[in-house]
CSV table of C-alpha atoms in Angstrom, one decimal:
chain,number,residue,atom,x,y,z
A,1,UNK,CA,0.0,0.0,0.0
A,2,UNK,CA,2.8,2.4,0.9
A,3,UNK,CA,4.7,1.6,-2.3
A,4,UNK,CA,1.5,2.3,-4.3
A,5,UNK,CA,1.0,5.6,-2.5
A,6,UNK,CA,4.7,6.5,-3.2
A,7,UNK,CA,4.2,5.7,-6.9
A,8,UNK,CA,1.2,8.0,-7.0
A,9,UNK,CA,3.2,10.8,-5.4
A,10,UNK,CA,6.0,10.3,-7.9
A,11,UNK,CA,3.6,10.4,-10.8
A,12,UNK,CA,2.0,13.6,-9.6
A,13,UNK,CA,5.4,15.1,-9.1
A,14,UNK,CA,6.5,14.1,-12.6
A,15,UNK,CA,3.4,15.6,-14.1
A,16,UNK,CA,3.9,18.9,-12.2
A,17,UNK,CA,7.5,19.0,-13.3
A,18,UNK,CA,6.6,18.3,-16.9
A,19,UNK,CA,4.0,21.1,-16.8
A,20,UNK,CA,6.5,23.5,-15.3
A,21,UNK,CA,9.2,22.5,-17.8
A,22,UNK,CA,6.7,23.1,-20.7
A,23,UNK,CA,5.8,26.6,-19.5
A,24,UNK,CA,9.5,27.4,-18.9
A,25,UNK,CA,10.1,26.7,-22.7
A,26,UNK,CA,7.8,29.6,-23.6
A,27,UNK,CA,9.8,32.7,-24.6
A,28,UNK,CA,8.7,36.2,-25.5
A,29,UNK,CA,11.3,36.1,-28.3
A,30,UNK,CA,10.5,32.7,-29.5
A,31,UNK,CA,9.8,33.9,-33.1
A,32,UNK,CA,12.5,36.6,-33.2
A,33,UNK,CA,14.3,34.7,-35.9
A,34,UNK,CA,11.6,32.5,-37.5
A,35,UNK,CA,8.8,35.1,-37.7
A,36,UNK,CA,9.9,38.5,-36.3
A,37,UNK,CA,6.8,40.2,-37.8
A,38,UNK,CA,4.2,38.0,-36.1
A,39,UNK,CA,3.0,40.5,-33.5
A,40,UNK,CA,2.7,43.3,-36.1
A,41,UNK,CA,0.7,41.0,-38.4
A,42,UNK,CA,-1.7,40.1,-35.6
A,43,UNK,CA,-2.1,43.6,-34.4
A,44,UNK,CA,-2.8,44.9,-37.9
A,45,UNK,CA,-5.7,42.5,-38.2
A,46,UNK,CA,-6.9,43.3,-34.7
A,47,UNK,CA,-6.9,47.0,-35.3
A,48,UNK,CA,-8.8,46.5,-38.5
A,49,UNK,CA,-11.4,44.2,-36.9
A,50,UNK,CA,-12.0,46.3,-33.8
A,51,UNK,CA,-12.4,49.5,-35.7
A,52,UNK,CA,-15.4,47.9,-37.4
A,53,UNK,CA,-16.7,45.7,-34.5
A,54,UNK,CA,-15.3,46.9,-31.2
A,55,UNK,CA,-17.6,44.5,-29.3
A,56,UNK,CA,-15.5,41.6,-30.6
A,57,UNK,CA,-12.7,42.3,-28.1
A,58,UNK,CA,-14.6,40.6,-25.2
A,59,UNK,CA,-15.4,37.4,-27.1
A,60,UNK,CA,-11.8,37.1,-28.3
A,61,UNK,CA,-10.5,37.4,-24.7
A,62,UNK,CA,-13.1,34.8,-23.6
A,63,UNK,CA,-12.0,32.4,-26.3
A,64,UNK,CA,-8.5,32.3,-24.9
A,65,UNK,CA,-9.8,31.6,-21.4
A,66,UNK,CA,-11.9,28.8,-22.8
A,67,UNK,CA,-9.0,27.4,-24.7
A,68,UNK,CA,-6.6,27.3,-21.7
A,69,UNK,CA,-9.1,25.7,-19.2
A,70,UNK,CA,-9.5,22.6,-21.4
A,71,UNK,CA,-6.4,20.6,-22.3
A,72,UNK,CA,-4.3,23.7,-21.7
A,73,UNK,CA,-3.6,26.6,-24.1
A,74,UNK,CA,-3.3,24.3,-27.2
A,75,UNK,CA,-5.9,25.8,-29.6
A,76,UNK,CA,-8.2,22.8,-29.1
A,77,UNK,CA,-11.2,25.2,-28.8
A,78,UNK,CA,-10.7,26.2,-32.4
A,79,UNK,CA,-11.0,22.7,-33.9
A,80,UNK,CA,-14.2,21.7,-35.7
A,81,UNK,CA,-16.2,18.6,-34.9
A,82,UNK,CA,-15.5,15.7,-37.3
A,83,UNK,CA,-17.1,12.4,-37.8
A,84,UNK,CA,-18.5,11.0,-34.5
A,85,UNK,CA,-16.4,13.4,-32.4
A,86,UNK,CA,-18.1,16.5,-31.1
A,87,UNK,CA,-15.4,19.1,-30.5
A,88,UNK,CA,-15.1,21.7,-27.7
A,89,UNK,CA,-16.5,24.5,-29.8
A,90,UNK,CA,-19.8,22.6,-30.1
A,91,UNK,CA,-20.2,21.9,-26.4
A,92,UNK,CA,-22.9,23.9,-24.6
A,93,UNK,CA,-20.5,26.3,-22.7
A,94,UNK,CA,-18.9,27.3,-26.0
A,95,UNK,CA,-22.0,27.7,-28.2
A,96,UNK,CA,-21.9,31.5,-27.5
A,97,UNK,CA,-18.3,31.9,-28.4
A,98,UNK,CA,-17.7,34.0,-31.5
A,99,UNK,CA,-14.8,35.1,-33.5
A,100,UNK,CA,-13.7,31.8,-34.9
A,101,UNK,CA,-13.8,33.1,-38.5
A,102,UNK,CA,-11.7,36.1,-37.4
A,103,UNK,CA,-9.0,33.8,-35.9
A,104,UNK,CA,-8.8,32.0,-39.2
A,105,UNK,CA,-8.3,35.4,-40.9
A,106,UNK,CA,-5.5,36.3,-38.6
A,107,UNK,CA,-3.9,32.8,-39.0
A,108,UNK,CA,-4.0,33.2,-42.8
A,109,UNK,CA,-2.2,36.5,-42.6
A,110,UNK,CA,0.4,35.0,-40.3
A,111,UNK,CA,0.8,32.0,-42.6
A,112,UNK,CA,1.3,34.4,-45.5
A,113,UNK,CA,4.1,36.1,-43.6
A,114,UNK,CA,5.7,33.0,-42.0
A,115,UNK,CA,4.4,29.6,-43.4
A,116,UNK,CA,4.2,26.7,-41.0
A,117,UNK,CA,5.8,28.6,-38.2
A,118,UNK,CA,3.3,30.1,-35.7
A,119,UNK,CA,0.8,28.0,-33.9
A,120,UNK,CA,-2.9,28.8,-33.6
A,121,UNK,CA,-2.5,28.6,-29.8
A,122,UNK,CA,0.0,31.5,-30.0
A,123,UNK,CA,-2.1,33.4,-32.4
A,124,UNK,CA,-5.0,33.2,-29.9
A,125,UNK,CA,-2.8,34.3,-27.0
A,126,UNK,CA,-1.6,37.4,-29.0
A,127,UNK,CA,-5.2,38.2,-30.1
A,128,UNK,CA,-6.4,38.1,-26.5
A,129,UNK,CA,-3.6,40.4,-25.3
A,130,UNK,CA,-4.3,42.9,-28.1
A,131,UNK,CA,-8.1,42.7,-27.4
A,132,UNK,CA,-7.3,44.0,-23.9
A,133,UNK,CA,-4.7,46.5,-24.9
A,134,UNK,CA,-6.8,48.0,-27.8
A,135,UNK,CA,-9.7,48.3,-25.3
A,136,UNK,CA,-7.5,50.7,-23.2
A,137,UNK,CA,-6.3,47.9,-20.9
A,138,UNK,CA,-2.8,46.8,-20.0
A,139,UNK,CA,-0.1,45.6,-22.5
A,140,UNK,CA,2.1,42.7,-21.6
A,141,UNK,CA,4.7,40.6,-23.4
A,142,UNK,CA,3.3,37.3,-24.3
A,143,UNK,CA,5.5,34.2,-23.8
A,144,UNK,CA,5.3,32.2,-27.1
A,145,UNK,CA,6.2,28.8,-28.4
A,146,UNK,CA,3.0,26.9,-27.8
A,147,UNK,CA,2.2,24.0,-30.1
A,148,UNK,CA,-1.3,23.1,-31.3
A,149,UNK,CA,-3.1,20.0,-29.9
A,150,UNK,CA,-4.7,17.4,-32.1
A,151,UNK,CA,-7.6,16.5,-29.8
A,152,UNK,CA,-10.8,18.4,-29.0
A,153,UNK,CA,-13.6,16.7,-27.0
A,154,UNK,CA,-16.8,18.4,-26.0
A,155,UNK,CA,-17.3,16.5,-22.7
A,156,UNK,CA,-14.1,18.0,-21.4
A,157,UNK,CA,-15.6,21.4,-21.3
A,158,UNK,CA,-16.9,20.5,-17.8
A,159,UNK,CA,-13.6,22.0,-16.7
A,160,UNK,CA,-14.8,25.5,-17.6
A,161,UNK,CA,-15.9,27.7,-14.7
A,162,UNK,CA,-19.7,28.2,-15.3
A,163,UNK,CA,-21.4,31.5,-14.6
A,164,UNK,CA,-23.5,29.7,-12.0
A,165,UNK,CA,-20.5,28.6,-9.9
A,166,UNK,CA,-20.2,29.4,-6.2
A,167,UNK,CA,-16.9,30.3,-4.6
A,168,UNK,CA,-16.0,26.7,-3.7
A,169,UNK,CA,-16.6,25.5,-7.2
A,170,UNK,CA,-14.6,28.4,-8.7
A,171,UNK,CA,-11.6,27.8,-6.4
A,172,UNK,CA,-11.6,24.1,-7.3
A,173,UNK,CA,-11.8,24.7,-11.1
A,174,UNK,CA,-9.1,27.4,-11.0
A,175,UNK,CA,-7.0,25.3,-8.6
A,176,UNK,CA,-7.0,22.4,-11.0
A,177,UNK,CA,-5.1,24.7,-13.5
A,178,UNK,CA,-2.7,25.9,-10.8
A,179,UNK,CA,-4.4,29.2,-10.6
A,180,UNK,CA,-5.0,30.6,-7.1
A,181,UNK,CA,-7.7,32.8,-5.6
A,182,UNK,CA,-5.9,36.0,-6.6
A,183,UNK,CA,-5.8,34.8,-10.2
A,184,UNK,CA,-9.6,34.1,-9.8
A,185,UNK,CA,-10.5,37.6,-8.7
A,186,UNK,CA,-8.1,39.2,-11.1
A,187,UNK,CA,-9.1,37.3,-14.2
A,188,UNK,CA,-12.7,37.8,-13.3
A,189,UNK,CA,-12.0,41.4,-14.0
A,190,UNK,CA,-11.9,40.5,-17.7
A,191,UNK,CA,-15.7,40.8,-17.4
A,192,UNK,CA,-15.2,44.5,-17.7
A,193,UNK,CA,-15.4,44.1,-21.5
A,194,UNK,CA,-18.1,42.2,-23.5
A,195,UNK,CA,-21.6,41.0,-23.3
A,196,UNK,CA,-23.6,37.9,-22.2
A,197,UNK,CA,-26.8,36.2,-23.2
A,198,UNK,CA,-29.7,36.4,-20.8
A,199,UNK,CA,-29.8,32.6,-20.3
A,200,UNK,CA,-26.4,32.7,-18.6
A,201,UNK,CA,-27.8,34.6,-15.6
A,202,UNK,CA,-31.6,34.7,-15.9
A,203,UNK,CA,-32.0,32.0,-13.2
A,204,UNK,CA,-31.0,34.8,-10.8
A,205,UNK,CA,-34.1,36.8,-11.9
A,206,UNK,CA,-36.7,34.1,-12.1
A,207,UNK,CA,-37.4,30.8,-10.3
A,208,UNK,CA,-34.1,31.0,-8.4
A,209,UNK,CA,-35.0,28.3,-5.9
A,210,UNK,CA,-37.7,26.6,-7.8
A,211,UNK,CA,-40.7,28.4,-6.2
A,212,UNK,CA,-41.7,29.8,-9.6
A,213,UNK,CA,-43.1,33.1,-8.5
A,214,UNK,CA,-42.2,36.8,-9.0
A,215,UNK,CA,-40.3,37.0,-5.7
A,216,UNK,CA,-38.1,34.0,-6.3
A,217,UNK,CA,-34.9,35.9,-7.1
A,218,UNK,CA,-31.3,35.7,-6.1
A,219,UNK,CA,-31.2,37.6,-2.8
A,220,UNK,CA,-27.5,38.5,-3.3
A,221,UNK,CA,-28.4,40.6,-6.4
A,222,UNK,CA,-29.2,44.3,-6.1
A,223,UNK,CA,-32.9,44.8,-6.4
A,224,UNK,CA,-32.5,47.9,-8.5
A,225,UNK,CA,-30.1,46.0,-10.9
A,226,UNK,CA,-32.4,43.0,-10.9
A,227,UNK,CA,-35.4,45.1,-12.0
A,228,UNK,CA,-33.3,46.6,-14.8
A,229,UNK,CA,-32.1,43.2,-16.0
A,230,UNK,CA,-35.7,41.9,-16.0
A,231,UNK,CA,-36.7,44.6,-18.5
A,232,UNK,CA,-33.9,43.4,-20.8
A,233,UNK,CA,-34.5,39.7,-20.1
A,234,UNK,CA,-38.3,39.2,-19.8
A,235,UNK,CA,-38.3,35.5,-19.3
A,236,UNK,CA,-36.2,32.3,-18.7
A,237,UNK,CA,-36.8,31.5,-22.3
A,238,UNK,CA,-34.8,34.4,-23.8
A,239,UNK,CA,-32.0,32.8,-25.8
A,240,UNK,CA,-31.0,35.8,-28.0
A,241,UNK,CA,-30.8,39.0,-26.0
A,242,UNK,CA,-27.3,40.3,-25.1
A,243,UNK,CA,-26.6,42.3,-22.0
A,244,UNK,CA,-23.5,44.4,-21.2
A,245,UNK,CA,-21.4,42.7,-18.5
A,246,UNK,CA,-20.0,46.1,-17.4
A,247,UNK,CA,-22.9,48.5,-18.1
A,248,UNK,CA,-21.8,51.9,-19.5
A,249,UNK,CA,-18.2,50.9,-20.3
A,250,UNK,CA,-18.4,47.4,-21.7
A,251,UNK,CA,-16.0,48.3,-24.5
A,252,UNK,CA,-13.4,49.8,-22.2
A,253,UNK,CA,-11.1,47.7,-20.0
A,254,UNK,CA,-11.3,49.5,-16.7
A,255,UNK,CA,-12.3,49.1,-13.0
A,256,UNK,CA,-16.0,49.4,-13.7
A,257,UNK,CA,-16.5,45.6,-13.2
A,258,UNK,CA,-15.3,45.8,-9.6
A,259,UNK,CA,-17.5,48.9,-8.9
A,260,UNK,CA,-20.5,46.9,-10.1
A,261,UNK,CA,-19.6,43.8,-8.1
A,262,UNK,CA,-19.1,45.9,-4.9
A,263,UNK,CA,-22.7,47.2,-5.4
A,264,UNK,CA,-24.0,43.7,-5.8
A,265,UNK,CA,-24.4,44.3,-9.5
A,266,UNK,CA,-22.2,41.6,-10.8
A,267,UNK,CA,-24.0,39.9,-13.7
A,268,UNK,CA,-23.2,36.3,-12.9
A,269,UNK,CA,-23.6,34.3,-9.8
A,270,UNK,CA,-19.8,33.7,-10.1
A,271,UNK,CA,-19.3,37.5,-9.9
A,272,UNK,CA,-21.3,37.8,-6.8
A,273,UNK,CA,-19.4,34.9,-5.3
A,274,UNK,CA,-16.3,37.0,-5.1
A,275,UNK,CA,-17.9,38.9,-2.2
A,276,UNK,CA,-18.3,35.6,-0.1
A,277,UNK,CA,-14.5,35.2,0.6
A,278,UNK,CA,-12.5,37.7,2.7
A,279,UNK,CA,-9.5,37.9,0.3
A,280,UNK,CA,-11.5,38.3,-3.0
A,281,UNK,CA,-14.0,40.7,-1.3
A,282,UNK,CA,-11.1,42.9,-0.1
A,283,UNK,CA,-9.6,42.9,-3.7
A,284,UNK,CA,-13.0,43.8,-5.2
A,285,UNK,CA,-13.5,46.7,-2.7
A,286,UNK,CA,-10.0,48.0,-3.1
A,287,UNK,CA,-10.4,48.3,-6.9
A,288,UNK,CA,-14.0,49.5,-6.7
A,289,UNK,CA,-12.5,52.6,-5.3
A,290,UNK,CA,-10.9,53.4,-8.7
A,291,UNK,CA,-7.6,54.5,-7.1
A,292,UNK,CA,-5.4,51.6,-8.1
A,293,UNK,CA,-5.9,51.0,-11.8
A,294,UNK,CA,-2.2,50.5,-12.6
A,295,UNK,CA,-2.0,47.9,-9.8
A,296,UNK,CA,-4.9,46.0,-11.3
A,297,UNK,CA,-3.5,46.2,-14.8
A,298,UNK,CA,-0.2,44.8,-13.5
A,299,UNK,CA,-2.1,42.0,-11.7
A,300,UNK,CA,-4.2,41.2,-14.8
A,301,UNK,CA,-1.1,41.0,-17.0
A,302,UNK,CA,0.7,38.7,-14.6
A,303,UNK,CA,-2.4,36.4,-14.2
A,304,UNK,CA,-2.8,36.3,-18.0
A,305,UNK,CA,0.8,35.2,-18.5
A,306,UNK,CA,0.2,32.5,-15.8
A,307,UNK,CA,-3.0,31.3,-17.3
A,308,UNK,CA,-1.4,31.3,-20.8
A,309,UNK,CA,1.2,28.8,-19.6
A,310,UNK,CA,-1.3,26.2,-18.4
A,311,UNK,CA,-0.5,22.7,-19.7
A,312,UNK,CA,1.1,24.0,-22.9
A,313,UNK,CA,2.5,21.8,-25.6
A,314,UNK,CA,6.1,22.7,-26.6
A,315,UNK,CA,9.1,21.4,-28.5
A,316,UNK,CA,8.1,18.4,-30.7
A,317,UNK,CA,4.7,18.0,-29.0
A,318,UNK,CA,1.6,18.6,-31.0
A,319,UNK,CA,1.9,20.4,-34.4
A,320,UNK,CA,1.7,23.8,-36.1
A,321,UNK,CA,-1.7,23.8,-37.8
A,322,UNK,CA,-2.0,25.5,-41.2
A,323,UNK,CA,-5.7,26.1,-40.5
A,324,UNK,CA,-6.9,26.5,-37.0
A,325,UNK,CA,-10.2,24.6,-37.4
A,326,UNK,CA,-8.6,21.3,-38.6
A,327,UNK,CA,-5.6,19.2,-37.8
A,328,UNK,CA,-2.9,18.9,-40.5
């Protein structure tokens, strides 16, 4: 029994070491010789796209999150379903993702500049960074050198933190990716840009505990905000309406998210859950004051780099896809 326990410990240690080794192989200058123009090519496409559709920034940032939480940051969220296999992008949590066609446009531009060199996973990481920066958020250097995975399975999206999650569930899901509660409260700040469909939070407005009456609402939600949301989302059956996650500045990366959460106006149950823990609550209240934006920007950049290194493929692992939606 002791030898078996020892073997399990050794295996876990080996997995942790392999993960740390892979992330250590990422390098901000990875393409300095093989594709020195890659960041300029990506940014040119981003500037062009956001000048026409600025609301695309939030979805592109979200896509990188969803990629990294399933199989690590390997571009698996970009793969199409094929044959009998349903891919991640067609799983319920990802049906509201958008921007897949744009990622293919960026990848094609990168391929034209540097054929068979830059992975889709790296393209997505750069796109997410620029989505934040071009929305007046922080800029950070992105460690590069990820390889693309060859597997995408819809059932594995149960690793994604759902908008209905409580604090315990959130910490478990983040912890499984070696992300701590500071990363949780910091990365939640990404909800400062973008929109969400009513069905992601309408259970807070109607039939919250199953009583099915007008007063059955989430008691942790501001009543004034709840009333406003009900006018936008008139029923549990609304599958099309989009609501701003940070009302009034959903296209600007700022501290508005924390101000809303502090007032019990976080859109998702997972947003409100940040007020149930002493550490995350203190972080929310500190940044709700609006006095420490540079500090938050630095924290967000650090947590994005950390998340962007989760379970990456490097070296000879995986492949460099020519098109992001299909394996070579």
